[in-house]
Structure formats: structure tokens, C-alpha cells
């Protein structure tokens, strides 16, 4: 082995020893993916069901009763209260007793058969947009009273078919995205404090007087975290499959390859932060500066295609945007790696550039 | 005698502040050479430039026949540097720290094993070898820092205030170790502001405000000092001190225990008699001349705008 490889490996070994000793960080390696996945997986739910609702039934015959039963059968609304006037219904929504209300006017049946007017009204609490839009979609609900005579004017005019996630389960799209979010969070955080910490504790004074080169120090610091990143990927995928029955349509090899490249990109970004920050606090602030846009713009929270051009341009610079595209492709659609070369190349180039820049930025002198 | 470090016109500026100002120095091989100076006099800056940690603003440094900054990497393999602040990893054990530094310095395999065994023996590391470095006492920390700095058997050892914060016994052990290494052919450069450390050096350079204001062996510095040392004993030392400080030929006065130590201008023809006359009003004072020490040299050399020969 050349002295250069020995030096790189001893930095690696030292980092691992410190990591094992540092219970908090070591715990975070396992606990962050575990807790986040369980929390996000179970709570982020765009698949809205059992919204508490009230009904005002001015018609009160078999038509209105069937309408209420059929709406209830969609499981979107749960009728748990009766009101006597639309005004009372509004008050109940305002007071937060229910989140939606169905008003069936006295002439609902007549309006229905005339077919040119709405026959009933849905009142929805729009302060939660996800909930609002889910309940609104009930407006196109195909109601067929009597279940014998079809009324062609009320059937759906457009048949839709939903690929890859036909049941619209949120966990299926959340878990791949969460894989990227958790890796961004832990990988950048670990490396962004790594060099700053040595500077703060005075260890840098020791290192700078040795023959170790910048590149050796950088690479030696990255390698242990690559292993940790891959461990996290395994934890997240296992939990995703076991707890949320998330499919992995593509090959595991391409999935891990993509994760490896993404981990590299995040680690080098963290290193760059570490060479710029004066102390650990500043490093954490810079980390948040990068993490928040990643979370909001990458397509994890909001659909990328629906964002304004300006936001899309910013998002294109962030590694997470590219990774979310790749990982959803592999996990949900079984897309082969070679069809995603543009995103993969971006991540590789990103890693190379950031590694070089942080090596150059890091000064072995103490000025 | 060969020269280990040759410095010419060495200058370092941080913005407008000049930390080291045109210093010339020849540090002989196989000696313990001390940089003596008050805090902020440029000792640490000078030593850092000599191991390539800081880039000089001007001047040349030649270490072991090699040039800084062009041959810095090669120089580092021959130089051991012990920092003023404890710089080893507190969350690693002594053994892990030494192994890590050894490998970084190019000591590997069976050679590393041998060196570790030697160091455990020489520095009595056995009882603390598996302890975390952060949990050690001040003296133990200095000991393992010195062990780490010498793990690659450097020809030149640079020590930045090595024993400023340890008790006298630990300091004695530490210096015994230094002299042993010096005996075996290592050149040692020490910065200090402690008189007993300075007294032990073979050779001293006194720095003040970034300038070298004196150099020589401790004895020659004492002998060539531009002052006469007197010791006054009496019952009203603080009052005597106040009185003495008003007199023109008095360069410095400081209380040491029950005595007042006074440095007088050498131009006075009969200093003892003169001082007795000046202090006649205090009654029973005993005045006698005494041998100068390194503290006197330090005080004289670092007086503003004054220098000694």
C-alpha cells in the first residue's frame, strides 16, 4: 500500500472509531430513518377518508336517503350529525365540529331528473387544501338512484386509469421520496460538522503538521459515511416493504447504485459546507439553508411539473430533485437505469465538482 | 556545529499587525533552544512558520537543509510538532490516537508496533494506554502529546509551551525526557514564558513584539545584562517599592517573598551605597547585591524600547 492509501484508510478508521464512540450520532444513523419513516409513512396521507360531516336533508324521501347512503359508501365522508338549516351546517363547519356538510334541498329529486342543475350542495372546509380537494372530487360522484334505470347524462364522461399506484396509497409515493429526504438530512448533516468539529476542538492543528494531503483527508472522511448511508437505505427499504407494502419494481442493484451516487453527492456537499463554516452552529445553519429548499422544491412535497419555471430552475440544482425522479422511476415504475442517465450524470458531476472544490477550499495552513 | 534551522529576515503580518518582525536566527543541531517572550510576542507564530503551518510574509527559512515552503511536505516527515493546546482526539483512546498519528506519519506495520511498545515504556503509558485521551489529567495529556510528536523519530522537535500548565514534578520528568532525546541526536525548539523552563535551555532567544531582542546561553545572557541586581530586605517593602520606583536609575522593582528585587542602571558608580542613601528614611533596611537570574534578563529584554547587549 502506498503511504497515501494508508493515510486515507487511517482517517477512515479514525472516523469509524469516533462514530462508534459517539452514541448520539450512531443512534441517529438508525433512529432517524426508523422514526421518520414510521411517522411520515403513517401520517402523510393524501388519500383522504372518514372526514366528519353533517347533513341537512330537506327532501327526506327514498331519493335523499339513498344519496346519503351512497356518499357514505365512498368512505370519504362520515355523516355523524344532522342539521336543520344550511346556516346551521355552516356554523358547524366554522366551529370545527365537522369538516364538510351535504345540503339536500327540497327540490333535489326534480333537479336531478331535469339534469341541467346541481341537485345538492357540498359545503367544505377549505382551510386544509388536501382535504378540500379530496372532498371536492365528490362533486363528480356518479349517483344513480333506484339502481335500475340508468341515467346516461349523469355518468362519468372520462374514464381514468391510474398506473403504478392504483389504490392511491400515499405511502407508496412517500417512501421513495422519504428515502431521498432522510439521506439528504443525515448525510449532509454528518459531514458538514466533521471538519468544523476538528477545527473547533484543535485537532486540525495536529493534522496540519502531518504529511496528510487534503484529498486524503476528504476521501477518508467520506468513506465511512457511504457505508452508513447504505445501511440507512437498507433500513428504509426493509421498513417500506414490511410496513407499507411498497413495491420495488426495478432491480435492487440499480436502486442501490442510484442511492450510492446520491449519497456521494450529499456527502461532498456536506464537506463543502464544512470547509466554509467557522463553527458547528454555522455549519448547521448552512445545512438548513440547503435542506429546506430540497424538501419543498424537489418534488417530494409538491408535484415538480406543477411548480413555476423559476422554482423548477432552482430545484434542478438540488441533488434531491434528481434522486426523487430516479428513485420513483426505479421503485414504482421499474424504469431501467440507462434511461435515467441525465439525472445520474448530474449527480456524479455534482459529487466530483464538490469534492474538488472542498479539497481546494480546505486550507492546510492555519490562516 | 551544524545548523538545524536557519532563519533570515523572517516576517509575518496579519493585516496591519506585525507578529514577527525581521527575525534572524541560527538554531544549532543537538541542542535545546528556547524562545522566551511574553504572551503575544510572536513565539507561536514563529514556530508555526518553521513547520510550514503558516506562510511567512517575507524572509527565508531553512529547516534541516530544506527550504520552506517548497519542501514543506518532506520537512514534515522529519519534524515533530507539539501544539500549545491539546490537539489529540479526546474521544479516542491513547492507543488509538498514537496508532492514528503513527500511520499518518508513515510509521506502519511491525515498525509501528515496535514504536508503540517503546513509547509505552519511555513515557510510562501502560496504565493509561486504553483510556480516552479526553479523560486524562493535564500532565498525562502533555506526556502523550510528546509521545505522539516523537512517534516517527523526528530529527527536529518543535514544542509550543509544552509544560505551561503542569506541576513542577511533571515538568521535571518532561524535561528529563527532552534531554534524553537531545542526547540521542534530536534538536529541540521550545517556546516558553516560564523562567524555570528557560533556565534549562542550552540556548535562548528573547522575543518581544515580534522582534528578537536578545540571544545567547542563559549564563551569557545573565552576565551581559545591562543592569545591576540588588536585593532589599526590610519591614516596609511595599512603601520602599513605591519610593524606589520614583528614582530615575531604577529600571525595575518587584517583591519576591520578603525581599524587594531591584534592577539598577549600570552607570551608577556605587549602586549599593547609593541605594542605602536613598532609603535612609526607612530605617532598618538591609541592601545587598545579588546574582541576576533569567527573570531579570526577561524583564530587561522586554522593557519598552530598551535592549540588552
Short mmCIF file of N, CA and C in Angstrom, two decimals, chain A residues 121-259:
data_model
loop_
_atom_site.label_atom_id
_atom_site.label_comp_id
_atom_site.label_asym_id
_atom_site.label_seq_id
_atom_site.Cartn_x
_atom_site.Cartn_y
_atom_site.Cartn_z
N UNK A 121 -75.85 20.25 -2.55
CA UNK A 121 -74.67 21.09 -2.37
C UNK A 121 -73.74 20.51 -1.30
N UNK A 122 -72.43 20.52 -1.64
CA UNK A 122 -71.43 20.08 -0.66
C UNK A 122 -70.77 21.32 -0.08
N UNK A 123 -70.73 21.44 1.24
CA UNK A 123 -70.04 22.56 1.87
C UNK A 123 -68.77 22.00 2.50
N UNK A 124 -67.63 22.61 2.13
CA UNK A 124 -66.35 22.01 2.52
C UNK A 124 -65.48 23.02 3.24
N UNK A 125 -64.83 22.57 4.29
CA UNK A 125 -63.83 23.40 4.97
C UNK A 125 -62.56 23.39 4.13
N UNK A 126 -62.29 24.51 3.45
CA UNK A 126 -61.14 24.55 2.54
C UNK A 126 -59.85 24.98 3.21
N UNK A 127 -59.85 25.14 4.54
CA UNK A 127 -58.62 25.63 5.18
C UNK A 127 -57.51 24.59 5.09
N UNK A 128 -57.86 23.33 4.89
CA UNK A 128 -56.85 22.32 4.59
C UNK A 128 -57.03 21.94 3.13
N UNK A 129 -56.07 22.33 2.30
CA UNK A 129 -56.26 22.20 0.85
C UNK A 129 -56.34 20.75 0.41
N UNK A 130 -55.57 19.88 1.04
CA UNK A 130 -55.58 18.48 0.63
C UNK A 130 -56.96 17.89 0.89
N UNK A 131 -57.44 18.15 2.10
CA UNK A 131 -58.76 17.67 2.47
C UNK A 131 -59.82 18.29 1.56
N UNK A 132 -59.68 19.59 1.32
CA UNK A 132 -60.63 20.31 0.49
C UNK A 132 -60.76 19.70 -0.89
N UNK A 133 -59.60 19.45 -1.52
CA UNK A 133 -59.67 18.96 -2.89
C UNK A 133 -60.18 17.52 -2.93
N UNK A 134 -59.87 16.76 -1.91
CA UNK A 134 -60.36 15.38 -1.89
C UNK A 134 -61.87 15.33 -1.80
N UNK A 135 -62.41 16.17 -0.91
CA UNK A 135 -63.86 16.17 -0.74
C UNK A 135 -64.54 16.77 -1.97
N UNK A 136 -63.89 17.80 -2.58
CA UNK A 136 -64.47 18.42 -3.77
C UNK A 136 -64.70 17.41 -4.87
N UNK A 137 -63.79 16.43 -4.94
CA UNK A 137 -63.90 15.46 -6.03
C UNK A 137 -65.20 14.64 -5.91
N UNK A 138 -65.81 14.70 -4.75
CA UNK A 138 -67.11 14.04 -4.60
C UNK A 138 -68.17 14.70 -5.49
N UNK A 139 -67.92 15.93 -5.88
CA UNK A 139 -68.86 16.65 -6.73
C UNK A 139 -69.13 15.92 -8.04
N UNK A 140 -68.16 15.12 -8.48
CA UNK A 140 -68.34 14.37 -9.73
C UNK A 140 -68.78 12.94 -9.44
N UNK A 141 -69.24 12.72 -8.24
CA UNK A 141 -69.63 11.39 -7.78
C UNK A 141 -70.83 10.88 -8.60
N UNK A 142 -70.72 9.70 -9.24
CA UNK A 142 -71.78 9.22 -10.12
C UNK A 142 -72.93 8.61 -9.33
N UNK A 143 -73.96 9.38 -9.16
CA UNK A 143 -75.10 8.92 -8.35
C UNK A 143 -76.19 8.37 -9.26
N UNK A 144 -76.63 7.16 -8.97
CA UNK A 144 -77.68 6.54 -9.76
C UNK A 144 -78.80 6.08 -8.83
N UNK A 145 -79.84 6.89 -8.66
CA UNK A 145 -80.89 6.48 -7.74
C UNK A 145 -81.68 5.29 -8.31
N UNK A 146 -82.15 4.50 -7.45
CA UNK A 146 -83.03 3.41 -7.85
C UNK A 146 -82.31 2.19 -8.36
N UNK A 147 -81.10 2.31 -8.74
CA UNK A 147 -80.17 1.30 -9.25
C UNK A 147 -80.72 0.42 -10.39
N UNK A 148 -81.84 0.77 -10.98
CA UNK A 148 -82.32 0.00 -12.14
C UNK A 148 -82.21 0.84 -13.41
N UNK A 149 -82.83 2.01 -13.34
CA UNK A 149 -82.83 2.86 -14.53
C UNK A 149 -81.56 3.69 -14.56
N UNK A 150 -80.77 3.48 -15.56
CA UNK A 150 -79.56 4.28 -15.68
C UNK A 150 -79.91 5.65 -16.23
N UNK A 151 -79.16 6.64 -15.84
CA UNK A 151 -79.35 7.96 -16.42
C UNK A 151 -78.04 8.37 -17.06
N UNK A 152 -78.00 8.26 -18.38
CA UNK A 152 -76.74 8.45 -19.11
C UNK A 152 -76.14 9.83 -18.89
N UNK A 153 -76.95 10.84 -18.65
CA UNK A 153 -76.43 12.20 -18.53
C UNK A 153 -75.60 12.36 -17.26
N UNK A 154 -75.73 11.45 -16.28
CA UNK A 154 -75.01 11.62 -15.03
C UNK A 154 -73.77 10.72 -14.90
N UNK A 155 -73.51 9.86 -15.91
CA UNK A 155 -72.34 9.00 -15.79
C UNK A 155 -71.06 9.78 -16.08
N UNK A 156 -69.95 9.25 -15.65
CA UNK A 156 -68.66 9.91 -15.88
C UNK A 156 -68.40 9.99 -17.37
N UNK A 157 -67.95 11.14 -17.82
CA UNK A 157 -67.72 11.29 -19.24
C UNK A 157 -66.31 10.81 -19.59
N UNK A 158 -65.38 10.78 -18.60
CA UNK A 158 -63.99 10.43 -18.90
C UNK A 158 -63.57 9.28 -17.99
N UNK A 159 -63.21 8.18 -18.60
CA UNK A 159 -62.74 7.06 -17.78
C UNK A 159 -61.27 7.25 -17.49
N UNK A 160 -60.85 7.20 -16.22
CA UNK A 160 -59.43 7.36 -15.91
C UNK A 160 -58.86 6.04 -15.43
N UNK A 161 -57.56 5.88 -15.69
CA UNK A 161 -56.90 4.69 -15.17
C UNK A 161 -55.60 5.14 -14.51
N UNK A 162 -55.42 4.76 -13.30
CA UNK A 162 -54.26 5.22 -12.55
C UNK A 162 -53.20 4.12 -12.54
N UNK A 163 -52.02 4.45 -13.12
CA UNK A 163 -50.95 3.45 -13.16
C UNK A 163 -50.15 3.45 -11.85
N UNK A 164 -49.45 2.39 -11.58
CA UNK A 164 -48.40 2.23 -10.56
C UNK A 164 -48.86 2.38 -9.12
N UNK A 165 -49.93 3.13 -8.91
CA UNK A 165 -50.42 3.22 -7.54
C UNK A 165 -51.93 3.31 -7.61
N UNK A 166 -52.57 2.23 -8.12
CA UNK A 166 -54.00 2.31 -8.42
C UNK A 166 -54.85 2.60 -7.19
N UNK A 167 -54.38 2.15 -6.03
CA UNK A 167 -55.18 2.40 -4.83
C UNK A 167 -54.94 3.79 -4.27
N UNK A 168 -54.06 4.54 -4.93
CA UNK A 168 -53.70 5.89 -4.47
C UNK A 168 -53.23 5.87 -3.02
N UNK A 169 -52.41 4.90 -2.66
CA UNK A 169 -51.89 4.89 -1.30
C UNK A 169 -50.71 5.84 -1.19
N UNK A 170 -50.75 6.77 -0.26
CA UNK A 170 -49.71 7.79 -0.14
C UNK A 170 -48.36 7.18 0.17
N UNK A 171 -48.36 6.15 1.01
CA UNK A 171 -47.08 5.56 1.43
C UNK A 171 -46.24 5.15 0.23
N UNK A 172 -46.91 4.70 -0.83
CA UNK A 172 -46.16 4.23 -1.98
C UNK A 172 -45.36 5.35 -2.64
N UNK A 173 -45.92 6.56 -2.68
CA UNK A 173 -45.11 7.64 -3.27
C UNK A 173 -44.27 8.33 -2.21
N UNK A 174 -44.67 8.22 -0.93
CA UNK A 174 -43.92 8.89 0.14
C UNK A 174 -42.60 8.16 0.42
N UNK A 175 -42.64 6.84 0.49
CA UNK A 175 -41.44 6.10 0.91
C UNK A 175 -40.23 6.33 0.00
N UNK A 176 -40.38 6.24 -1.33
CA UNK A 176 -39.20 6.52 -2.15
C UNK A 176 -38.68 7.95 -1.94
N UNK A 177 -39.62 8.91 -1.84
CA UNK A 177 -39.21 10.29 -1.62
C UNK A 177 -38.52 10.44 -0.28
N UNK A 178 -39.07 9.76 0.72
CA UNK A 178 -38.52 9.84 2.06
C UNK A 178 -37.10 9.27 2.11
N UNK A 179 -36.86 8.26 1.30
CA UNK A 179 -35.51 7.70 1.19
C UNK A 179 -34.53 8.82 0.85
N UNK A 180 -34.91 9.64 -0.14
CA UNK A 180 -34.06 10.75 -0.53
C UNK A 180 -33.96 11.81 0.55
N UNK A 181 -35.09 12.13 1.19
CA UNK A 181 -35.09 13.19 2.21
C UNK A 181 -34.21 12.79 3.40
N UNK A 182 -34.36 11.54 3.85
CA UNK A 182 -33.58 11.08 5.00
C UNK A 182 -32.09 11.07 4.68
N UNK A 183 -31.75 10.61 3.48
CA UNK A 183 -30.33 10.59 3.10
C UNK A 183 -29.78 12.01 3.03
N UNK A 184 -30.55 12.93 2.45
CA UNK A 184 -30.10 14.33 2.37
C UNK A 184 -29.82 14.86 3.77
N UNK A 185 -30.79 14.59 4.65
CA UNK A 185 -30.69 15.11 6.01
C UNK A 185 -29.46 14.56 6.73
N UNK A 186 -29.35 13.25 6.81
CA UNK A 186 -28.28 12.68 7.63
C UNK A 186 -26.91 12.85 6.98
N UNK A 187 -26.82 12.62 5.69
CA UNK A 187 -25.50 12.67 5.04
C UNK A 187 -24.91 14.07 5.09
N UNK A 188 -25.71 15.09 4.74
CA UNK A 188 -25.17 16.45 4.75
C UNK A 188 -24.83 16.85 6.18
N UNK A 189 -25.71 16.48 7.10
CA UNK A 189 -25.50 16.89 8.48
C UNK A 189 -24.21 16.30 9.06
N UNK A 190 -24.00 15.00 8.85
CA UNK A 190 -22.81 14.36 9.41
C UNK A 190 -21.53 14.99 8.88
N UNK A 191 -21.44 15.16 7.56
CA UNK A 191 -20.18 15.66 7.02
C UNK A 191 -20.03 17.17 7.21
N UNK A 192 -21.15 17.90 7.29
CA UNK A 192 -21.00 19.35 7.38
C UNK A 192 -20.34 19.75 8.70
N UNK A 193 -20.52 18.94 9.75
CA UNK A 193 -19.86 19.31 11.00
C UNK A 193 -18.49 18.65 11.15
N UNK A 194 -18.16 17.70 10.27
CA UNK A 194 -16.98 16.87 10.53
C UNK A 194 -15.67 17.65 10.55
N UNK A 195 -15.45 18.51 9.58
CA UNK A 195 -14.18 19.24 9.55
C UNK A 195 -14.21 20.41 10.53
N UNK A 196 -15.38 21.06 10.60
CA UNK A 196 -15.53 22.18 11.53
C UNK A 196 -15.24 21.72 12.95
N UNK A 197 -15.72 20.51 13.30
CA UNK A 197 -15.54 20.00 14.64
C UNK A 197 -14.05 19.82 14.96
N UNK A 198 -13.32 19.31 13.98
CA UNK A 198 -11.88 19.12 14.22
C UNK A 198 -11.20 20.48 14.42
N UNK A 199 -11.68 21.46 13.67
CA UNK A 199 -11.10 22.79 13.82
C UNK A 199 -11.41 23.34 15.21
N UNK A 200 -12.68 23.18 15.63
CA UNK A 200 -13.09 23.70 16.93
C UNK A 200 -12.35 23.03 18.08
N UNK A 201 -12.15 21.73 17.97
CA UNK A 201 -11.52 21.01 19.08
C UNK A 201 -10.00 21.07 19.05
N UNK A 202 -9.45 21.73 18.03
CA UNK A 202 -8.00 21.90 17.98
C UNK A 202 -7.28 20.75 17.29
N UNK A 203 -8.03 19.72 16.85
CA UNK A 203 -7.39 18.57 16.20
C UNK A 203 -6.74 18.97 14.88
N UNK A 204 -7.29 20.04 14.28
CA UNK A 204 -6.79 20.44 12.97
C UNK A 204 -5.32 20.85 13.06
N UNK A 205 -4.96 21.45 14.20
CA UNK A 205 -3.58 21.88 14.41
C UNK A 205 -2.62 20.69 14.34
N UNK A 206 -3.13 19.55 14.84
CA UNK A 206 -2.32 18.34 14.81
C UNK A 206 -2.22 17.82 13.38
N UNK A 207 -3.36 17.78 12.69
CA UNK A 207 -3.40 17.22 11.33
C UNK A 207 -2.57 18.04 10.36
N UNK A 208 -2.64 19.37 10.49
CA UNK A 208 -1.95 20.20 9.50
C UNK A 208 -0.44 20.04 9.58
N UNK A 209 0.07 19.63 10.73
CA UNK A 209 1.52 19.48 10.83
C UNK A 209 1.99 18.11 10.34
N UNK A 210 1.05 17.28 9.86
CA UNK A 210 1.42 15.95 9.35
C UNK A 210 1.45 15.99 7.82
N UNK A 211 2.01 14.94 7.21
CA UNK A 211 2.09 14.97 5.74
C UNK A 211 0.76 14.65 5.05
N UNK A 212 -0.33 14.51 5.78
CA UNK A 212 -1.59 14.14 5.13
C UNK A 212 -2.05 15.22 4.14
N UNK A 213 -2.55 14.75 3.00
CA UNK A 213 -2.99 15.71 1.97
C UNK A 213 -4.49 15.96 2.09
N UNK A 214 -4.91 17.12 1.58
CA UNK A 214 -6.32 17.49 1.65
C UNK A 214 -7.23 16.40 1.10
N UNK A 215 -6.85 15.90 -0.08
CA UNK A 215 -7.70 14.93 -0.77
C UNK A 215 -7.85 13.66 0.07
N UNK A 216 -6.75 13.25 0.69
CA UNK A 216 -6.78 12.04 1.53
C UNK A 216 -7.71 12.24 2.72
N UNK A 217 -7.63 13.42 3.29
CA UNK A 217 -8.48 13.72 4.44
C UNK A 217 -9.95 13.71 4.03
N UNK A 218 -10.25 14.34 2.89
CA UNK A 218 -11.64 14.42 2.42
C UNK A 218 -12.18 13.03 2.12
N UNK A 219 -11.44 12.26 1.35
CA UNK A 219 -11.91 10.93 0.95
C UNK A 219 -12.04 10.04 2.19
N UNK A 220 -11.04 10.12 3.07
CA UNK A 220 -11.08 9.31 4.29
C UNK A 220 -12.29 9.63 5.15
N UNK A 221 -12.71 10.88 5.13
CA UNK A 221 -13.87 11.27 5.93
C UNK A 221 -15.17 10.82 5.29
N UNK A 222 -15.18 10.72 3.97
CA UNK A 222 -16.41 10.37 3.26
C UNK A 222 -16.74 8.88 3.35
N UNK A 223 -15.70 8.03 3.21
CA UNK A 223 -15.94 6.59 3.06
C UNK A 223 -16.81 5.98 4.17
N UNK A 224 -16.53 6.26 5.45
CA UNK A 224 -17.38 5.65 6.48
C UNK A 224 -18.86 6.03 6.33
N UNK A 225 -19.10 7.26 5.88
CA UNK A 225 -20.48 7.71 5.77
C UNK A 225 -21.18 7.09 4.56
N UNK A 226 -20.41 6.68 3.57
CA UNK A 226 -21.02 5.96 2.45
C UNK A 226 -21.61 4.67 2.97
N UNK A 227 -20.84 3.99 3.82
CA UNK A 227 -21.32 2.73 4.39
C UNK A 227 -22.57 2.99 5.23
N UNK A 228 -22.50 4.04 6.04
CA UNK A 228 -23.65 4.37 6.87
C UNK A 228 -24.87 4.68 6.02
N UNK A 229 -24.66 5.44 4.95
CA UNK A 229 -25.76 5.77 4.04
C UNK A 229 -26.40 4.52 3.49
N UNK A 230 -25.59 3.56 3.09
CA UNK A 230 -26.14 2.33 2.51
C UNK A 230 -26.90 1.51 3.57
N UNK A 231 -26.41 1.57 4.81
CA UNK A 231 -27.14 0.90 5.89
C UNK A 231 -28.53 1.55 6.04
N UNK A 232 -28.54 2.87 5.99
CA UNK A 232 -29.82 3.57 6.11
C UNK A 232 -30.76 3.21 4.98
N UNK A 233 -30.21 3.13 3.76
CA UNK A 233 -31.03 2.74 2.61
C UNK A 233 -31.68 1.38 2.88
N UNK A 234 -30.88 0.45 3.40
CA UNK A 234 -31.41 -0.89 3.67
C UNK A 234 -32.53 -0.84 4.71
N UNK A 235 -32.31 -0.04 5.76
CA UNK A 235 -33.34 0.07 6.81
C UNK A 235 -34.64 0.61 6.21
N UNK A 236 -34.52 1.69 5.44
CA UNK A 236 -35.71 2.34 4.90
C UNK A 236 -36.45 1.40 3.95
N UNK A 237 -35.70 0.72 3.08
CA UNK A 237 -36.36 -0.16 2.11
C UNK A 237 -37.04 -1.33 2.82
N UNK A 238 -36.36 -1.91 3.80
CA UNK A 238 -36.95 -3.03 4.52
C UNK A 238 -38.25 -2.60 5.20
N UNK A 239 -38.19 -1.46 5.92
CA UNK A 239 -39.39 -0.97 6.60
C UNK A 239 -40.49 -0.65 5.60
N UNK A 240 -40.09 -0.04 4.50
CA UNK A 240 -41.06 0.35 3.47
C UNK A 240 -41.80 -0.86 2.95
N UNK A 241 -41.06 -1.93 2.71
CA UNK A 241 -41.68 -3.14 2.17
C UNK A 241 -42.52 -3.82 3.24
N UNK A 242 -41.96 -3.91 4.46
CA UNK A 242 -42.66 -4.65 5.51
C UNK A 242 -43.88 -3.88 6.02
N UNK A 243 -43.68 -2.59 6.36
CA UNK A 243 -44.78 -1.85 6.98
C UNK A 243 -45.79 -1.32 5.98
N UNK A 244 -45.29 -0.86 4.82
CA UNK A 244 -46.20 -0.14 3.92
C UNK A 244 -46.42 -0.87 2.60
N UNK A 245 -45.91 -2.09 2.49
CA UNK A 245 -46.06 -2.89 1.28
C UNK A 245 -45.70 -2.09 0.03
N UNK A 246 -44.60 -1.31 0.12
CA UNK A 246 -44.16 -0.53 -1.04
C UNK A 246 -43.50 -1.47 -2.03
N UNK A 247 -43.91 -1.44 -3.28
CA UNK A 247 -43.31 -2.34 -4.25
C UNK A 247 -41.93 -1.86 -4.68
N UNK A 248 -41.04 -2.77 -5.01
CA UNK A 248 -39.78 -2.38 -5.65
C UNK A 248 -39.80 -3.02 -7.03
N UNK A 249 -40.26 -2.24 -7.99
CA UNK A 249 -40.49 -2.78 -9.32
C UNK A 249 -39.18 -3.04 -10.07
N UNK A 250 -38.21 -2.12 -9.90
CA UNK A 250 -36.94 -2.27 -10.61
C UNK A 250 -36.00 -3.20 -9.86
N UNK A 251 -34.73 -3.29 -10.35
CA UNK A 251 -33.79 -4.20 -9.70
C UNK A 251 -33.18 -3.54 -8.47
N UNK A 252 -32.87 -4.35 -7.46
CA UNK A 252 -32.24 -3.84 -6.24
C UNK A 252 -30.88 -3.25 -6.55
N UNK A 253 -30.18 -3.87 -7.51
CA UNK A 253 -28.84 -3.39 -7.85
C UNK A 253 -28.89 -1.96 -8.37
N UNK A 254 -29.82 -1.69 -9.29
CA UNK A 254 -29.88 -0.32 -9.81
C UNK A 254 -30.33 0.64 -8.72
N UNK A 255 -31.21 0.16 -7.83
CA UNK A 255 -31.67 1.02 -6.75
C UNK A 255 -30.49 1.41 -5.85
N UNK A 256 -29.68 0.42 -5.45
CA UNK A 256 -28.53 0.72 -4.58
C UNK A 256 -27.47 1.54 -5.30
N UNK A 257 -27.30 1.30 -6.60
CA UNK A 257 -26.35 2.11 -7.36
C UNK A 257 -26.77 3.57 -7.34
N UNK A 258 -28.04 3.79 -7.60
CA UNK A 258 -28.56 5.16 -7.60
C UNK A 258 -28.39 5.79 -6.22
N UNK A 259 -28.68 5.02 -5.17
CA UNK A 259 -28.54 5.54 -3.80
C UNK A 259 -27.08 5.90 -3.51
#
